[in-house]
PDB file of C-alpha atoms and ligand atoms in Angstrom:
ATOM      1  CA  MET A 121      16.390  -4.421  18.393  1.00  0.00           C
ATOM      2  CA  THR A 122      12.865  -5.869  18.115  1.00  0.00           C
ATOM      3  CA  PRO A 123      11.258  -4.603  14.910  1.00  0.00           C
ATOM      4  CA  ALA A 124       8.143  -2.408  15.313  1.00  0.00           C
ATOM      5  CA  LYS A 125       4.958  -4.419  14.987  1.00  0.00           C
ATOM      6  CA  THR A 126       3.282  -4.981  11.655  1.00  0.00           C
ATOM      7  CA  GLN A 127       0.048  -3.048  11.089  1.00  0.00           C
ATOM      8  CA  LEU A 128      -2.962  -4.269   9.088  1.00  0.00           C
ATOM      9  CA  ILE A 129      -4.477  -2.143   6.299  1.00  0.00           C
ATOM     10  CA  VAL A 130      -7.833  -3.391   4.984  1.00  0.00           C
ATOM     11  CA  ALA A 131      -8.272  -2.672   1.253  1.00  0.00           C
ATOM     12  CA  LEU A 132     -11.787  -1.309   0.626  1.00  0.00           C
ATOM     13  CA  ASP A 133     -12.046  -2.682  -2.921  1.00  0.00           C
ATOM     14  CA  VAL A 134     -15.848  -2.359  -3.221  1.00  0.00           C
ATOM     15  CA  ASP A 135     -18.175  -0.562  -5.622  1.00  0.00           C
ATOM     16  CA  SER A 136     -19.990   1.892  -3.341  1.00  0.00           C
ATOM     17  CA  ALA A 137     -19.440   4.191  -0.381  1.00  0.00           C
ATOM     18  CA  ALA A 138     -22.285   2.419   1.446  1.00  0.00           C
ATOM     19  CA  LYS A 139     -20.506  -0.962   1.198  1.00  0.00           C
ATOM     20  CA  ALA A 140     -17.140   0.575   2.179  1.00  0.00           C
ATOM     21  CA  LEU A 141     -18.597   2.341   5.220  1.00  0.00           C
ATOM     22  CA  ALA A 142     -20.484  -0.786   6.322  1.00  0.00           C
ATOM     23  CA  HIS A 143     -17.152  -2.668   6.327  1.00  0.00           C
ATOM     24  CA  VAL A 144     -15.417   0.156   8.218  1.00  0.00           C
ATOM     25  CA  ASP A 145     -18.179   0.361  10.840  1.00  0.00           C
ATOM     26  CA  ARG A 146     -17.886  -3.404  11.379  1.00  0.00           C
ATOM     27  CA  LEU A 147     -14.075  -3.403  11.573  1.00  0.00           C
ATOM     28  CA  LYS A 148     -13.016  -0.064  13.033  1.00  0.00           C
ATOM     29  CA  ASP A 149     -12.791  -1.183  16.647  1.00  0.00           C
ATOM     30  CA  CYS A 150     -10.045  -3.644  15.663  1.00  0.00           C
ATOM     31  CA  VAL A 151      -8.566  -2.144  12.448  1.00  0.00           C
ATOM     32  CA  GLU A 152      -6.994   1.340  12.322  1.00  0.00           C
ATOM     33  CA  TRP A 153      -5.990   1.630   8.638  1.00  0.00           C
ATOM     34  CA  PHE A 154      -8.161   1.371   5.505  1.00  0.00           C
ATOM     35  CA  LYS A 155      -7.113   1.651   1.875  1.00  0.00           C
ATOM     36  CA  VAL A 156      -9.120   3.514  -0.741  1.00  0.00           C
ATOM     37  CA  GLY A 157      -8.046   2.545  -4.239  1.00  0.00           C
ATOM     38  CA  LYS A 158      -8.893   3.473  -7.801  1.00  0.00           C
ATOM     39  CA  GLN A 159     -12.232   1.611  -7.935  1.00  0.00           C
ATOM     40  CA  LEU A 160     -13.822   3.288  -4.908  1.00  0.00           C
ATOM     41  CA  PHE A 161     -12.197   6.711  -5.354  1.00  0.00           C
ATOM     42  CA  THR A 162     -13.225   6.958  -9.007  1.00  0.00           C
ATOM     43  CA  LEU A 163     -16.844   6.241  -8.073  1.00  0.00           C
ATOM     44  CA  GLU A 164     -17.170   8.178  -4.839  1.00  0.00           C
ATOM     45  CA  GLY A 165     -14.430  10.828  -4.957  1.00  0.00           C
ATOM     46  CA  PRO A 166     -12.901  12.725  -2.025  1.00  0.00           C
ATOM     47  CA  ALA A 167     -16.142  12.430   0.009  1.00  0.00           C
ATOM     48  CA  ILE A 168     -15.301   8.809   0.849  1.00  0.00           C
ATOM     49  CA  VAL A 169     -11.916   9.824   2.265  1.00  0.00           C
ATOM     50  CA  ARG A 170     -13.551  12.573   4.353  1.00  0.00           C
ATOM     51  CA  GLU A 171     -16.212  10.140   5.631  1.00  0.00           C
ATOM     52  CA  LEU A 172     -13.526   7.672   6.689  1.00  0.00           C
ATOM     53  CA  LYS A 173     -11.590  10.431   8.456  1.00  0.00           C
ATOM     54  CA  ALA A 174     -14.796  11.487  10.247  1.00  0.00           C
ATOM     55  CA  ARG A 175     -14.947   7.919  11.634  1.00  0.00           C
ATOM     56  CA  GLY A 176     -11.472   8.374  13.122  1.00  0.00           C
ATOM     57  CA  VAL A 177      -9.594   5.825  11.011  1.00  0.00           C
ATOM     58  CA  LYS A 178      -6.395   6.272   8.984  1.00  0.00           C
ATOM     59  CA  VAL A 179      -6.574   6.313   5.210  1.00  0.00           C
ATOM     60  CA  PHE A 180      -4.092   4.995   2.656  1.00  0.00           C
ATOM     61  CA  LEU A 181      -5.108   6.632  -0.635  1.00  0.00           C
ATOM     62  CA  ASP A 182      -3.773   4.139  -3.180  1.00  0.00           C
ATOM     63  CA  LEU A 183      -3.955   6.027  -6.476  1.00  0.00           C
ATOM     64  CA  LYS A 184      -0.389   5.157  -7.615  1.00  0.00           C
ATOM     65  CA  PHE A 185       0.370   8.504  -9.241  1.00  0.00           C
ATOM     66  CA  HIS A 186       2.729   8.549 -12.238  1.00  0.00           C
ATOM     67  CA  ASP A 187       3.041  11.791 -14.207  1.00  0.00           C
ATOM     68  CA  ILE A 188       5.305  14.803 -14.659  1.00  0.00           C
ATOM     69  CA  PRO A 189       6.849  15.929 -11.333  1.00  0.00           C
ATOM     70  CA  ASN A 190       4.659  19.022 -10.840  1.00  0.00           C
ATOM     71  CA  THR A 191       1.424  17.100 -11.500  1.00  0.00           C
ATOM     72  CA  VAL A 192       2.363  14.330  -9.064  1.00  0.00           C
ATOM     73  CA  ALA A 193       3.401  16.868  -6.399  1.00  0.00           C
ATOM     74  CA  GLU A 194       0.038  18.666  -6.714  1.00  0.00           C
ATOM     75  CA  ALA A 195      -1.918  15.381  -6.718  1.00  0.00           C
ATOM     76  CA  VAL A 196      -0.137  14.344  -3.511  1.00  0.00           C
ATOM     77  CA  ALA A 197      -0.955  17.780  -2.013  1.00  0.00           C
ATOM     78  CA  SER A 198      -4.645  17.307  -2.915  1.00  0.00           C
ATOM     79  CA  SER A 199      -4.628  13.808  -1.370  1.00  0.00           C
ATOM     80  CA  LEU A 200      -3.189  15.119   1.894  1.00  0.00           C
ATOM     81  CA  ALA A 201      -5.585  18.091   1.890  1.00  0.00           C
ATOM     82  CA  ILE A 202      -8.616  15.765   1.865  1.00  0.00           C
ATOM     83  CA  GLY A 203      -7.134  13.842   4.788  1.00  0.00           C
ATOM     84  CA  ALA A 204      -5.106  10.913   3.415  1.00  0.00           C
ATOM     85  CA  ASP A 205      -2.473   9.636   5.867  1.00  0.00           C
ATOM     86  CA  MET A 206      -0.546   7.562   3.309  1.00  0.00           C
ATOM     87  CA  VAL A 207      -0.199   8.300  -0.417  1.00  0.00           C
ATOM     88  CA  ASN A 208       1.691   6.522  -3.195  1.00  0.00           C
ATOM     89  CA  PHE A 209       3.298   7.084  -6.591  1.00  0.00           C
ATOM     90  CA  HIS A 210       5.151   4.795  -9.013  1.00  0.00           C
ATOM     91  CA  ALA A 211       8.884   4.769  -8.250  1.00  0.00           C
ATOM     92  CA  SER A 212       9.420   4.106 -11.976  1.00  0.00           C
ATOM     93  CA  GLY A 213       8.509   7.816 -12.405  1.00  0.00           C
ATOM     94  CA  GLY A 214      12.079   8.514 -11.220  1.00  0.00           C
ATOM     95  CA  SER A 215      13.704  10.210  -8.221  1.00  0.00           C
ATOM     96  CA  GLU A 216      13.093  13.757  -9.526  1.00  0.00           C
ATOM     97  CA  MET A 217       9.331  13.134  -9.658  1.00  0.00           C
ATOM     98  CA  ILE A 218       9.432  11.733  -6.115  1.00  0.00           C
ATOM     99  CA  ARG A 219      11.669  14.498  -4.740  1.00  0.00           C
ATOM    100  CA  THR A 220       9.369  17.203  -6.131  1.00  0.00           C
ATOM    101  CA  ALA A 221       6.366  15.567  -4.418  1.00  0.00           C
ATOM    102  CA  VAL A 222       8.230  15.076  -1.132  1.00  0.00           C
ATOM    103  CA  GLU A 223       9.633  18.631  -1.052  1.00  0.00           C
ATOM    104  CA  LYS A 224       6.246  20.171  -1.798  1.00  0.00           C
ATOM    105  CA  ASN A 225       4.386  18.218   0.878  1.00  0.00           C
ATOM    106  CA  ARG A 226       6.713  17.247   3.738  1.00  0.00           C
ATOM    107  CA  ALA A 227       6.335  20.437   5.758  1.00  0.00           C
ATOM    108  CA  THR A 228       2.523  20.659   5.527  1.00  0.00           C
ATOM    109  CA  ARG A 229       1.932  17.041   6.654  1.00  0.00           C
ATOM    110  CA  PRO A 230       5.091  15.743   8.369  1.00  0.00           C
ATOM    111  CA  ASP A 231       3.096  12.784   9.741  1.00  0.00           C
ATOM    112  CA  ALA A 232       1.920  11.536   6.321  1.00  0.00           C
ATOM    113  CA  LEU A 233       3.678   8.562   4.722  1.00  0.00           C
ATOM    114  CA  LEU A 234       4.798   9.103   1.114  1.00  0.00           C
ATOM    115  CA  ILE A 235       5.317   5.696  -0.475  1.00  0.00           C
ATOM    116  CA  GLY A 236       6.747   4.496  -3.810  1.00  0.00           C
ATOM    117  CA  VAL A 237       5.257   1.582  -5.745  1.00  0.00           C
ATOM    118  CA  THR A 238       7.928  -0.849  -6.944  1.00  0.00           C
ATOM    119  CA  VAL A 239       6.631  -3.791  -9.010  1.00  0.00           C
ATOM    120  CA  LEU A 240       2.962  -4.758  -8.734  1.00  0.00           C
ATOM    121  CA  THR A 241       2.526  -8.046  -6.917  1.00  0.00           C
ATOM    122  CA  SER A 242       0.483  -9.381  -9.843  1.00  0.00           C
ATOM    123  CA  MET A 243       3.541  -9.043 -12.138  1.00  0.00           C
ATOM    124  CA  ASP A 244       6.022 -11.868 -12.689  1.00  0.00           C
ATOM    125  CA  GLN A 245       9.056 -12.518 -14.913  1.00  0.00           C
ATOM    126  CA  LYS A 246       6.823 -12.981 -17.963  1.00  0.00           C
ATOM    127  CA  THR A 247       5.303  -9.520 -17.463  1.00  0.00           C
ATOM    128  CA  LEU A 248       8.719  -7.874 -16.977  1.00  0.00           C
ATOM    129  CA  ASP A 249      10.012  -9.613 -20.153  1.00  0.00           C
ATOM    130  CA  GLU A 250       6.937  -8.429 -22.054  1.00  0.00           C
ATOM    131  CA  ILE A 251       7.477  -4.765 -21.126  1.00  0.00           C
ATOM    132  CA  GLY A 252      11.222  -5.061 -21.835  1.00  0.00           C
ATOM    133  CA  LEU A 253      12.643  -4.620 -18.321  1.00  0.00           C
ATOM    134  CA  PRO A 254      15.861  -6.677 -18.280  1.00  0.00           C
ATOM    135  CA  PHE A 255      15.559  -7.621 -14.593  1.00  0.00           C
ATOM    136  CA  THR A 256      14.177 -10.336 -12.366  1.00  0.00           C
ATOM    137  CA  PRO A 257      11.235  -9.124 -10.223  1.00  0.00           C
ATOM    138  CA  GLU A 258      13.560  -8.894  -7.198  1.00  0.00           C
ATOM    139  CA  GLN A 259      16.171  -6.844  -9.113  1.00  0.00           C
ATOM    140  CA  ALA A 260      13.455  -4.505 -10.422  1.00  0.00           C
ATOM    141  CA  VAL A 261      11.943  -4.060  -6.954  1.00  0.00           C
ATOM    142  CA  LEU A 262      15.347  -3.229  -5.427  1.00  0.00           C
ATOM    143  CA  ARG A 263      16.132  -0.773  -8.197  1.00  0.00           C
ATOM    144  CA  PHE A 264      12.775   1.030  -7.804  1.00  0.00           C
ATOM    145  CA  ALA A 265      13.050   0.999  -3.992  1.00  0.00           C
ATOM    146  CA  ALA A 266      16.491   2.660  -4.193  1.00  0.00           C
ATOM    147  CA  ILE A 267      15.024   5.318  -6.532  1.00  0.00           C
ATOM    148  CA  ALA A 268      12.172   5.932  -4.040  1.00  0.00           C
ATOM    149  CA  GLN A 269      14.636   6.334  -1.174  1.00  0.00           C
ATOM    150  CA  LYS A 270      16.843   8.653  -3.256  1.00  0.00           C
ATOM    151  CA  GLY A 271      13.793  10.855  -3.895  1.00  0.00           C
ATOM    152  CA  GLY A 272      13.046  11.049  -0.153  1.00  0.00           C
ATOM    153  CA  ALA A 273      10.060   8.665   0.053  1.00  0.00           C
ATOM    154  CA  ASP A 274       9.320   7.055   3.439  1.00  0.00           C
ATOM    155  CA  GLY A 275       9.148   3.566   1.996  1.00  0.00           C
ATOM    156  CA  VAL A 276       7.772   1.353  -0.752  1.00  0.00           C
ATOM    157  CA  VAL A 277       5.050  -1.084  -1.671  1.00  0.00           C
ATOM    158  CA  CYS A 278       6.538  -4.497  -2.489  1.00  0.00           C
ATOM    159  CA  SER A 279       5.743  -8.184  -2.201  1.00  0.00           C
ATOM    160  CA  ALA A 280       6.591 -10.046   0.985  1.00  0.00           C
ATOM    161  CA  TRP A 281       9.419 -11.803  -0.847  1.00  0.00           C
ATOM    162  CA  GLU A 282      11.339  -8.534  -1.188  1.00  0.00           C
ATOM    163  CA  ILE A 283      11.022  -7.258   2.405  1.00  0.00           C
ATOM    164  CA  GLU A 284      14.322  -8.716   3.624  1.00  0.00           C
ATOM    165  CA  PRO A 285      16.475  -7.625   0.642  1.00  0.00           C
ATOM    166  CA  ILE A 286      14.978  -4.102   0.796  1.00  0.00           C
ATOM    167  CA  LYS A 287      15.550  -3.722   4.555  1.00  0.00           C
ATOM    168  CA  LYS A 288      19.084  -5.069   4.109  1.00  0.00           C
ATOM    169  CA  ALA A 289      19.920  -2.711   1.244  1.00  0.00           C
ATOM    170  CA  LEU A 290      18.087   0.430   2.372  1.00  0.00           C
ATOM    171  CA  GLY A 291      17.888   0.211   6.169  1.00  0.00           C
ATOM    172  CA  SER A 292      15.296  -1.017   8.643  1.00  0.00           C
ATOM    173  CA  SER A 293      13.567   2.361   9.044  1.00  0.00           C
ATOM    174  CA  PHE A 294      12.659   2.444   5.321  1.00  0.00           C
ATOM    175  CA  LYS A 295       9.041   1.273   5.451  1.00  0.00           C
ATOM    176  CA  VAL A 296       7.622  -1.644   3.507  1.00  0.00           C
ATOM    177  CA  VAL A 297       3.915  -1.901   2.706  1.00  0.00           C
ATOM    178  CA  VAL A 298       3.041  -5.398   1.571  1.00  0.00           C
ATOM    179  CA  PRO A 299       0.000  -6.547  -0.445  1.00  0.00           C
ATOM    180  CA  GLY A 300      -0.374 -10.043  -1.886  1.00  0.00           C
ATOM    181  CA  ILE A 301      -1.091 -11.470   1.568  1.00  0.00           C
ATOM    182  CA  ARG A 302      -3.061 -14.706   1.768  1.00  0.00           C
ATOM    183  CA  PRO A 303      -3.941 -16.371   5.098  1.00  0.00           C
ATOM    184  CA  GLY A 304      -3.349 -20.147   4.899  1.00  0.00           C
ATOM    185  CA  GLY A 305      -6.035 -21.897   2.856  1.00  0.00           C
ATOM    186  CA  SER A 306      -7.420 -18.833   1.023  1.00  0.00           C
ATOM    187  CA  ALA A 307      -7.488 -18.389  -2.766  1.00  0.00           C
ATOM    188  CA  SER A 308      -4.540 -16.584  -4.385  1.00  0.00           C
ATOM    189  CA  ASP A 309      -6.902 -14.736  -6.833  1.00  0.00           C
ATOM    190  CA  ASP A 310      -4.706 -12.785  -9.317  1.00  0.00           C
ATOM    191  CA  GLN A 311      -1.803 -12.309  -6.872  1.00  0.00           C
ATOM    192  CA  LYS A 312       1.433 -14.102  -7.799  1.00  0.00           C
ATOM    193  CA  ARG A 313       4.119 -13.325  -5.192  1.00  0.00           C
ATOM    194  CA  ILE A 314       2.183 -14.136  -2.010  1.00  0.00           C
ATOM    195  CA  MET A 315       2.891 -14.928   1.683  1.00  0.00           C
ATOM    196  CA  THR A 316       0.791 -15.469   4.812  1.00  0.00           C
ATOM    197  CA  PRO A 317       0.344 -12.627   7.349  1.00  0.00           C
ATOM    198  CA  ALA A 318       2.617 -14.420   9.843  1.00  0.00           C
ATOM    199  CA  GLN A 319       5.379 -14.913   7.243  1.00  0.00           C
ATOM    200  CA  ALA A 320       5.201 -11.254   6.159  1.00  0.00           C
ATOM    201  CA  ALA A 321       5.317 -10.060   9.784  1.00  0.00           C
ATOM    202  CA  ALA A 322       8.286 -12.326  10.530  1.00  0.00           C
ATOM    203  CA  ALA A 323      10.077 -10.948   7.459  1.00  0.00           C
ATOM    204  CA  GLY A 324       9.662  -7.402   8.851  1.00  0.00           C
ATOM    205  CA  ALA A 325       6.636  -5.889   7.039  1.00  0.00           C
ATOM    206  CA  ASP A 326       5.652  -2.503   8.502  1.00  0.00           C
ATOM    207  CA  PHE A 327       2.161  -2.769   6.960  1.00  0.00           C
ATOM    208  CA  ILE A 328       0.293  -5.633   5.293  1.00  0.00           C
ATOM    209  CA  VAL A 329      -2.562  -4.851   2.896  1.00  0.00           C
ATOM    210  CA  VAL A 330      -5.392  -7.400   2.846  1.00  0.00           C
ATOM    211  CA  GLY A 331      -8.495  -7.079   0.677  1.00  0.00           C
ATOM    212  CA  ARG A 332     -10.477 -10.041  -0.604  1.00  0.00           C
ATOM    213  CA  PRO A 333      -9.545 -12.544   2.156  1.00  0.00           C
ATOM    214  CA  ILE A 334     -11.279 -10.200   4.654  1.00  0.00           C
ATOM    215  CA  LEU A 335     -14.011  -8.478   2.613  1.00  0.00           C
ATOM    216  CA  GLN A 336     -15.191 -11.668   0.912  1.00  0.00           C
ATOM    217  CA  ALA A 337     -15.120 -13.802   4.066  1.00  0.00           C
ATOM    218  CA  THR A 338     -18.443 -15.018   5.462  1.00  0.00           C
ATOM    219  CA  ASP A 339     -17.521 -13.153   8.666  1.00  0.00           C
ATOM    220  CA  PRO A 340     -15.157 -10.257   7.772  1.00  0.00           C
ATOM    221  CA  LYS A 341     -14.576  -9.310  11.412  1.00  0.00           C
ATOM    222  CA  ALA A 342     -13.529 -12.856  12.348  1.00  0.00           C
ATOM    223  CA  ALA A 343     -11.249 -12.922   9.273  1.00  0.00           C
ATOM    224  CA  ALA A 344      -9.654  -9.596  10.306  1.00  0.00           C
ATOM    225  CA  LEU A 345      -9.171 -10.814  13.889  1.00  0.00           C
ATOM    226  CA  ALA A 346      -7.510 -13.998  12.584  1.00  0.00           C
ATOM    227  CA  VAL A 347      -5.073 -11.903  10.502  1.00  0.00           C
ATOM    228  CA  LEU A 348      -4.374  -9.654  13.522  1.00  0.00           C
ATOM    229  CA  ALA A 349      -3.696 -12.725  15.683  1.00  0.00           C
ATOM    230  CA  GLU A 350      -1.265 -14.015  13.035  1.00  0.00           C
ATOM    231  CA  ILE A 351       0.718 -10.747  13.134  1.00  0.00           C
ATOM    232  CA  GLY A 352       0.725 -10.691  16.931  1.00  0.00           C
ATOM    233  CA  ARG A 353      -1.728  -7.831  17.525  1.00  0.00           C
TER     234      ARG A 353
HETATM  235  O1  C5P B 693      -7.706  -8.501  -2.443  1.00  0.00           O
HETATM  236  P1  C5P B 693      -6.220  -8.366  -2.238  1.00  0.00           P
HETATM  237  O2  C5P B 693      -5.800  -8.721  -0.826  1.00  0.00           O
HETATM  238  O3  C5P B 693      -5.406  -9.040  -3.313  1.00  0.00           O
HETATM  239  O4  C5P B 693      -5.962  -6.784  -2.365  1.00  0.00           O
HETATM  240  C1  C5P B 693      -4.662  -6.248  -2.454  1.00  0.00           C
HETATM  241  C2  C5P B 693      -4.778  -4.773  -2.630  1.00  0.00           C
HETATM  242  O5  C5P B 693      -3.460  -4.218  -2.718  1.00  0.00           O
HETATM  243  C3  C5P B 693      -5.517  -4.327  -3.885  1.00  0.00           C
HETATM  244  O6  C5P B 693      -6.245  -3.165  -3.529  1.00  0.00           O
HETATM  245  C4  C5P B 693      -4.423  -3.988  -4.878  1.00  0.00           C
HETATM  246  O7  C5P B 693      -4.792  -2.937  -5.756  1.00  0.00           O
HETATM  247  C5  C5P B 693      -3.314  -3.504  -3.944  1.00  0.00           C
HETATM  248  N1  C5P B 693      -1.952  -3.570  -4.444  1.00  0.00           N
HETATM  249  C6  C5P B 693      -1.369  -4.742  -4.915  1.00  0.00           C
HETATM  250  N2  C5P B 693      -0.080  -4.741  -5.375  1.00  0.00           N
HETATM  251  C7  C5P B 693       0.635  -3.615  -5.332  1.00  0.00           C
HETATM  252  C8  C5P B 693       0.058  -2.428  -4.847  1.00  0.00           C
HETATM  253  C9  C5P B 693      -1.231  -2.456  -4.397  1.00  0.00           C
HETATM  254  O8  C5P B 693      -1.997  -5.787  -4.902  1.00  0.00           O
HETATM  255  N3  C5P B 693       1.913  -3.639  -5.700  1.00  0.00           N
END
């Protein structure tokens, strides 16, 4: 079976709604998905999600919830109510936290993707040792991905290096959302476990998340089109 094609999510990591919307207006005829993270959401609030939805694009609200089960379930409900199409929570919160969120929200928005965060792509062995997790990054990612699946999540965020082991262990329909993507020749910034768009697509990524290589390019639209060409879109 040919795997479904990889989709591009552009991370709107900017400091104002005006800048975010200018990027979306420039990119929306070639990019369907945009990610609103903590920086933009904390400044601009739910209005930015509603403005993106009014432009007809899909929104990944990347707030990485981690709290008691009821609080996470209600935060996911609020995210879906303002129009988010993909929402995430830390899988390290445990399968009960995830199951509570999934059970509360599945029926109201069956189309929405509920995604667990495994290990941040900026974390390496040194970071895991520091926080006392007795695993390699790959072992930790697989453990958290299994917890997310047990709780009923649709998939996980992970680095491109863990796509194949996750699909092998948890099945090809369990979605993987992959940040830490760097087109050949671009700076790695603070990302540690990186791959190119083409490598991530070949490994089976359902979504790749790209921020700085597109937003900080001299011509963001040309940069987005180059990424899309690399993933065969
Ligand atoms: O600029 P860059 O392409 O590195 O942006 C990657 C985006 O993906 C950022 O918004 C970052 O917060 C997010 N992210 C990540 N690692 C994760 C989850 C999300 O880099 N595990």
